[in-house]
Amino acid sequence: SNGLNELGMRTAIAKSQEARNKLNSAYQQILCRNIDPSGYNAYSNYLANWGTMSGVRNILNTSSEKRSKPTCR
């Protein structure tokens, strides 16, 4: 064993560069901007605790920020 428990593994995956890229891509597509540090911390923790990218997209799509700018320019 490499010493990582299940939560440690999920956290490592959620904080990986691939996950960061997917979160940033969702932000760019939905909110028309790059992810900020607080958003990255919140959503990487969400993913580490059984959240999904589909769930992230649903949250972003129903956010007050999205309602204030429905389309990217």
The first five atom37 places (N, CA, C, CB, O) and aatype in JSON, in Angstrom:
{
  "aatype": [15, 2, 7, 10, 2, 6, 10, 7, 12, 1, 16, 0, 9, 0, 11, 15, 5, 6, 0, 1, 2, 11, 10, 2, 15, 0, 18, 5, 5, 9, 10, 4, 1, 2, 9, 3, 14, 15, 7, 18, 2, 0, 18, 15, 2, 18, 10, 0, 2, 17, 7, 16, 12, 15, 7, 19, 1, 2, 9, 10, 2, 16, 15, 15, 6, 11, 1, 15, 11, 14, 16, 4, 1],
  "atom_mask": [
    [1, 1, 1, 1, 1],
    [1, 1, 1, 1, 1],
    [1, 1, 1, 0, 1],
    [1, 1, 1, 1, 1],
    [1, 1, 1, 1, 1],
    [1, 1, 1, 1, 1],
    [1, 1, 1, 1, 1],
    [1, 1, 1, 0, 1],
    [1, 1, 1, 1, 1],
    [1, 1, 1, 1, 1],
    [1, 1, 1, 1, 1],
    [1, 1, 1, 1, 1],
    [1, 1, 1, 1, 1],
    [1, 1, 1, 1, 1],
    [1, 1, 1, 1, 1],
    [1, 1, 1, 1, 1],
    [1, 1, 1, 1, 1],
    [1, 1, 1, 1, 1],
    [1, 1, 1, 1, 1],
    [1, 1, 1, 1, 1],
    [1, 1, 1, 1, 1],
    [1, 1, 1, 1, 1],
    [1, 1, 1, 1, 1],
    [1, 1, 1, 1, 1],
    [1, 1, 1, 1, 1],
    [1, 1, 1, 1, 1],
    [1, 1, 1, 1, 1],
    [1, 1, 1, 1, 1],
    [1, 1, 1, 1, 1],
    [1, 1, 1, 1, 1],
    [1, 1, 1, 1, 1],
    [1, 1, 1, 1, 1],
    [1, 1, 1, 1, 1],
    [1, 1, 1, 1, 1],
    [1, 1, 1, 1, 1],
    [1, 1, 1, 1, 1],
    [1, 1, 1, 1, 1],
    [1, 1, 1, 1, 1],
    [1, 1, 1, 0, 1],
    [1, 1, 1, 1, 1],
    [1, 1, 1, 1, 1],
    [1, 1, 1, 1, 1],
    [1, 1, 1, 1, 1],
    [1, 1, 1, 1, 1],
    [1, 1, 1, 1, 1],
    [1, 1, 1, 1, 1],
    [1, 1, 1, 1, 1],
    [1, 1, 1, 1, 1],
    [1, 1, 1, 1, 1],
    [1, 1, 1, 1, 1],
    [1, 1, 1, 0, 1],
    [1, 1, 1, 1, 1],
    [1, 1, 1, 1, 1],
    [1, 1, 1, 1, 1],
    [1, 1, 1, 0, 1],
    [1, 1, 1, 1, 1],
    [1, 1, 1, 1, 1],
    [1, 1, 1, 1, 1],
    [1, 1, 1, 1, 1],
    [1, 1, 1, 1, 1],
    [1, 1, 1, 1, 1],
    [1, 1, 1, 1, 1],
    [1, 1, 1, 1, 1],
    [1, 1, 1, 1, 1],
    [1, 1, 1, 1, 1],
    [1, 1, 1, 1, 1],
    [1, 1, 1, 1, 1],
    [1, 1, 1, 1, 1],
    [1, 1, 1, 1, 1],
    [1, 1, 1, 1, 1],
    [1, 1, 1, 1, 1],
    [1, 1, 1, 1, 1],
    [1, 1, 1, 1, 1]
  ],
  "atom_positions": [
    [[0.84, -1.2, 0.0], [0.0, 0.0, 0.0], [0.87, 1.24, 0.0], [-0.95, 0.01, 1.22], [1.95, 1.25, 0.6]],
    [[0.42, 2.27, -0.66], [1.19, 3.52, -0.69], [0.8, 4.45, 0.44], [0.99, 4.22, -2.02], [1.26, 5.59, 0.49]],
    [[-0.04, 4.0, 1.35], [-0.39, 4.81, 2.51], [-1.56, 5.74, 2.3], [0.0, 0.0, 0.0], [-1.98, 6.42, 3.24]],
    [[-2.11, 5.8, 1.1], [-3.25, 6.68, 0.87], [-4.54, 5.93, 1.15], [-3.24, 7.23, -0.58], [-4.79, 4.87, 0.57]],
    [[-5.36, 6.48, 2.02], [-6.68, 5.89, 2.23], [-7.62, 6.37, 1.13], [-7.24, 6.27, 3.64], [-7.23, 7.12, 0.24]],
    [[-8.85, 5.93, 1.2], [-9.8, 6.26, 0.13], [-9.99, 7.77, -0.03], [-11.15, 5.6, 0.41], [-9.97, 8.29, -1.14]],
    [[-10.16, 8.49, 1.09], [-10.31, 9.94, 1.01], [-9.05, 10.58, 0.43], [-10.62, 10.53, 2.4], [-9.13, 11.51, -0.37]],
    [[-7.89, 10.07, 0.84], [-6.64, 10.59, 0.31], [-6.54, 10.4, -1.2], [0.0, 0.0, 0.0], [-6.08, 11.29, -1.92]],
    [[-6.98, 9.26, -1.68], [-6.97, 9.0, -3.11], [-7.93, 9.95, -3.84], [-7.34, 7.55, -3.4], [-7.57, 10.53, -4.86]],
    [[-9.14, 10.08, -3.32], [-10.12, 10.98, -3.96], [-9.6, 12.41, -3.96], [-11.48, 10.91, -3.25], [-9.77, 13.13, -4.95]],
    [[-8.97, 12.82, -2.87], [-8.42, 14.17, -2.79], [-7.3, 14.36, -3.8], [-7.91, 14.47, -1.37], [-7.23, 15.38, -4.48]],
    [[-6.41, 13.37, -3.9], [-5.31, 13.45, -4.87], [-5.84, 13.59, -6.29], [-4.39, 12.22, -4.76], [-5.33, 14.38, -7.08]],
    [[-6.86, 12.82, -6.62], [-7.46, 12.9, -7.96], [-8.15, 14.25, -8.16], [-8.48, 11.75, -8.18], [-8.0, 14.88, -9.2]],
    [[-8.9, 14.7, -7.15], [-9.63, 15.96, -7.26], [-8.7, 17.16, -7.38], [-10.55, 16.15, -6.07], [-9.08, 18.18, -7.96]],
    [[-7.49, 17.05, -6.84], [-6.53, 18.16, -6.9], [-5.51, 17.98, -8.03], [-5.8, 18.29, -5.56], [-4.55, 18.74, -8.11]],
    [[-5.72, 16.99, -8.89], [-4.78, 16.73, -9.99], [-4.87, 17.83, -11.05], [-5.06, 15.35, -10.63], [-5.84, 18.59, -11.1]],
    [[-3.85, 17.89, -11.89], [-3.86, 18.87, -12.98], [-5.02, 18.59, -13.94], [-2.52, 18.84, -13.75], [-5.62, 19.53, -14.46]],
    [[-5.34, 17.34, -14.17], [-6.46, 17.01, -15.05], [-7.77, 17.56, -14.49], [-6.57, 15.49, -15.25], [-8.58, 18.13, -15.23]],
    [[-7.98, 17.39, -13.19], [-9.19, 17.92, -12.57], [-9.21, 19.44, -12.63], [-9.31, 17.45, -11.11], [-10.25, 20.04, -12.91]],
    [[-8.06, 20.08, -12.37], [-7.97, 21.54, -12.45], [-8.34, 22.0, -13.86], [-6.55, 22.03, -12.08], [-9.08, 22.97, -14.03]],
    [[-7.81, 21.3, -14.88], [-8.11, 21.66, -16.27], [-9.6, 21.52, -16.56], [-7.29, 20.79, -17.24], [-10.19, 22.37, -17.24]],
    [[-10.22, 20.44, -16.06], [-11.65, 20.24, -16.3], [-12.49, 21.3, -15.59], [-12.07, 18.84, -15.83], [-13.47, 21.79, -16.14]],
    [[-12.1, 21.66, -14.37], [-12.82, 22.71, -13.64], [-12.67, 24.04, -14.37], [-12.31, 22.82, -12.18], [-13.65, 24.78, -14.52]],
    [[-11.46, 24.36, -14.81], [-11.24, 25.62, -15.51], [-12.03, 25.67, -16.81], [-9.74, 25.83, -15.78], [-12.58, 26.7, -17.17]],
    [[-12.07, 24.54, -17.53], [-12.83, 24.47, -18.76], [-14.32, 24.71, -18.51], [-12.63, 23.11, -19.44], [-14.98, 25.41, -19.28]],
    [[-14.85, 24.14, -17.44], [-16.26, 24.36, -17.09], [-16.5, 25.84, -16.8], [-16.67, 23.5, -15.88], [-17.5, 26.4, -17.25]],
    [[-15.61, 26.47, -16.06], [-15.73, 27.9, -15.77], [-15.71, 28.7, -17.07], [-14.6, 28.36, -14.83], [-16.52, 29.62, -17.24]],
    [[-14.78, 28.38, -17.98], [-14.68, 29.12, -19.23], [-15.95, 28.96, -20.06], [-13.45, 28.65, -20.03], [-16.44, 29.94, -20.62]],
    [[-16.47, 27.76, -20.14], [-17.66, 27.51, -20.96], [-18.92, 28.12, -20.35], [-17.85, 26.02, -21.14], [-19.78, 28.61, -21.08]],
    [[-19.04, 28.09, -19.03], [-20.28, 28.5, -18.38], [-20.23, 29.94, -17.87], [-20.59, 27.56, -17.23], [-21.19, 30.69, -18.04]],
    [[-19.1, 30.33, -17.25], [-19.0, 31.66, -16.65], [-18.11, 32.61, -17.45], [-18.48, 31.56, -15.25], [-17.94, 33.77, -17.08]],
    [[-17.55, 32.11, -18.55], [-16.77, 32.96, -19.47], [-15.51, 33.52, -18.84], [-17.63, 34.1, -19.97], [-15.06, 34.61, -19.2]],
    [[-14.94, 32.78, -17.9], [-13.71, 33.24, -17.26], [-12.98, 32.03, -16.69], [-14.01, 34.28, -16.13], [-13.52, 30.93, -16.6]],
    [[-11.71, 32.28, -16.31], [-10.93, 31.23, -15.67], [-11.39, 31.06, -14.22], [-9.42, 31.56, -15.73], [-11.91, 31.99, -13.61]],
    [[-11.18, 29.87, -13.7], [-11.51, 29.6, -12.31], [-10.58, 30.41, -11.4], [-11.41, 28.08, -12.0], [-9.4, 30.6, -11.71]],
    [[-11.11, 30.88, -10.29], [-10.32, 31.63, -9.31], [-9.92, 30.68, -8.17], [-11.12, 32.86, -8.76], [-10.46, 29.58, -8.06]],
    [[-8.98, 31.1, -7.32], [-8.53, 30.2, -6.24], [-9.64, 29.71, -5.32], [-7.48, 30.9, -5.42], [-9.64, 28.55, -4.93]],
    [[-10.58, 30.58, -4.96], [-11.65, 30.13, -4.06], [-12.57, 29.13, -4.75], [-12.47, 31.33, -3.56], [-13.02, 28.17, -4.12]],
    [[-12.85, 29.33, -6.02], [-13.66, 28.37, -6.77], [-12.94, 27.04, -6.92], [0.0, 0.0, 0.0], [-13.55, 25.98, -6.8]],
    [[-11.63, 27.11, -7.19], [-10.85, 25.88, -7.3], [-10.87, 25.1, -5.98], [-9.4, 26.2, -7.71], [-11.08, 23.89, -5.98]],
    [[-10.66, 25.8, -4.87], [-10.68, 25.12, -3.56], [-12.04, 24.51, -3.29], [-10.3, 26.1, -2.43], [-12.13, 23.36, -2.84]],
    [[-13.09, 25.26, -3.54], [-14.45, 24.76, -3.27], [-14.77, 23.54, -4.12], [-15.49, 25.86, -3.51], [-15.25, 22.53, -3.61]],
    [[-14.51, 23.63, -5.42], [-14.92, 22.55, -6.31], [-13.98, 21.35, -6.27], [-15.02, 23.05, -7.72], [-14.42, 20.23, -6.51]],
    [[-12.7, 21.56, -5.97], [-11.83, 20.4, -5.8], [-12.22, 19.65, -4.53], [-10.34, 20.83, -5.77], [-12.15, 18.42, -4.5]],
    [[-12.61, 20.36, -3.48], [-13.11, 19.7, -2.26], [-14.42, 18.98, -2.53], [-13.29, 20.72, -1.12], [-14.64, 17.88, -2.04]],
    [[-15.28, 19.61, -3.32], [-16.55, 18.98, -3.71], [-16.28, 17.66, -4.45], [-17.38, 19.95, -4.61], [-16.91, 16.65, -4.16]],
    [[-15.35, 17.69, -5.4], [-15.01, 16.47, -6.15], [-14.41, 15.41, -5.22], [-14.03, 16.8, -7.29], [-14.69, 14.22, -5.38]],
    [[-13.58, 15.83, -4.27], [-12.95, 14.87, -3.35], [-13.99, 14.19, -2.46], [-11.91, 15.59, -2.48], [-13.76, 13.09, -1.96]],
    [[-15.13, 14.84, -2.25], [-16.19, 14.31, -1.4], [-17.35, 13.78, -2.22], [-16.68, 15.37, -0.43], [-18.51, 14.05, -1.92]],
    [[-17.01, 13.03, -3.27], [-17.97, 12.31, -4.12], [-18.74, 13.2, -5.08], [-18.94, 11.58, -3.27], [-19.69, 12.73, -5.7]],
    [[-18.38, 14.47, -5.22], [-19.03, 15.32, -6.21], [-18.59, 14.9, -7.62], [0.0, 0.0, 0.0], [-17.6, 14.19, -7.78]],
    [[-19.34, 15.33, -8.6], [-19.04, 14.99, -10.0], [-18.88, 16.25, -10.83], [-20.16, 14.11, -10.6], [-19.3, 17.33, -10.41]],
    [[-18.26, 16.12, -12.0], [-18.16, 17.28, -12.91], [-19.55, 17.69, -13.37], [-17.26, 16.94, -14.13], [-19.8, 18.88, -13.57]],
    [[-20.44, 16.74, -13.55], [-21.82, 17.07, -13.91], [-22.44, 17.94, -12.82], [-22.66, 15.79, -14.13], [-23.14, 18.91, -13.11]],
    [[-22.18, 17.59, -11.57], [-22.67, 18.39, -10.45], [-22.07, 19.79, -10.45], [0.0, 0.0, 0.0], [-22.78, 20.77, -10.21]],
    [[-20.77, 19.89, -10.72], [-20.12, 21.21, -10.81], [-20.81, 22.05, -11.88], [-18.6, 21.06, -11.12], [-21.13, 23.21, -11.64]],
    [[-21.02, 21.46, -13.06], [-21.66, 22.2, -14.16], [-23.07, 22.65, -13.77], [-21.7, 21.33, -15.43], [-23.48, 23.77, -14.1]],
    [[-23.82, 21.79, -13.09], [-25.17, 22.17, -12.65], [-25.12, 23.35, -11.69], [-25.88, 20.99, -11.99], [-25.92, 24.28, -11.79]],
    [[-24.18, 23.3, -10.75], [-24.05, 24.4, -9.78], [-23.68, 25.7, -10.5], [-22.97, 24.07, -8.72], [-24.28, 26.74, -10.24]],
    [[-22.71, 25.64, -11.41], [-22.3, 26.85, -12.14], [-23.44, 27.39, -13.0], [-21.08, 26.55, -13.02], [-23.66, 28.6, -13.06]],
    [[-24.17, 26.49, -13.66], [-25.26, 26.92, -14.54], [-26.41, 27.57, -13.79], [-25.78, 25.75, -15.31], [-27.17, 28.33, -14.38]],
    [[-26.56, 27.28, -12.5], [-27.66, 27.88, -11.73], [-27.16, 28.95, -10.76], [-28.39, 26.79, -10.95], [-27.91, 29.4, -9.9]],
    [[-25.91, 29.36, -10.91], [-25.32, 30.35, -10.0], [-25.81, 31.76, -10.32], [-23.79, 30.3, -10.08], [-26.25, 32.04, -11.44]],
    [[-25.72, 32.64, -9.33], [-26.09, 34.04, -9.56], [-25.16, 34.69, -10.58], [-26.05, 34.83, -8.24], [-25.59, 35.55, -11.34]],
    [[-23.89, 34.27, -10.6], [-22.96, 34.81, -11.6], [-23.42, 34.46, -13.01], [-21.53, 34.28, -11.36], [-23.38, 35.31, -13.9]],
    [[-23.85, 33.22, -13.22], [-24.34, 32.81, -14.53], [-25.6, 33.58, -14.9], [-24.63, 31.29, -14.56], [-25.75, 34.01, -16.05]],
    [[-26.5, 33.77, -13.95], [-27.73, 34.53, -14.24], [-27.42, 35.97, -14.63], [-28.67, 34.52, -13.02], [-28.16, 36.57, -15.41]],
    [[-26.33, 36.53, -14.1], [-25.99, 37.91, -14.43], [-25.31, 38.05, -15.78], [-25.09, 38.48, -13.36], [-25.24, 39.15, -16.32]],
    [[-24.8, 36.95, -16.35], [-24.2, 36.99, -17.69], [-24.52, 35.69, -18.42], [-22.65, 37.2, -17.6], [-23.69, 34.78, -18.48]],
    [[-25.72, 35.6, -18.98], [-26.18, 34.34, -19.55], [-25.37, 33.85, -20.74], [-27.58, 34.48, -19.96], [-25.34, 32.64, -21.0]],
    [[-24.72, 34.73, -21.47], [-23.94, 34.27, -22.62], [-22.53, 34.84, -22.57], [-24.64, 34.66, -23.95], [-22.33, 35.95, -22.08]],
    [[-21.59, 34.11, -23.07], [-20.2, 34.58, -23.16], [-20.08, 35.48, -24.38], [-19.19, 33.39, -23.24], [-20.68, 35.22, -25.43]],
    [[-19.31, 36.52, -24.24], [-19.06, 37.43, -25.35], [-17.6, 37.39, -25.72], [-19.49, 38.88, -25.0], [-17.17, 38.09, -26.65]]
  ]
}
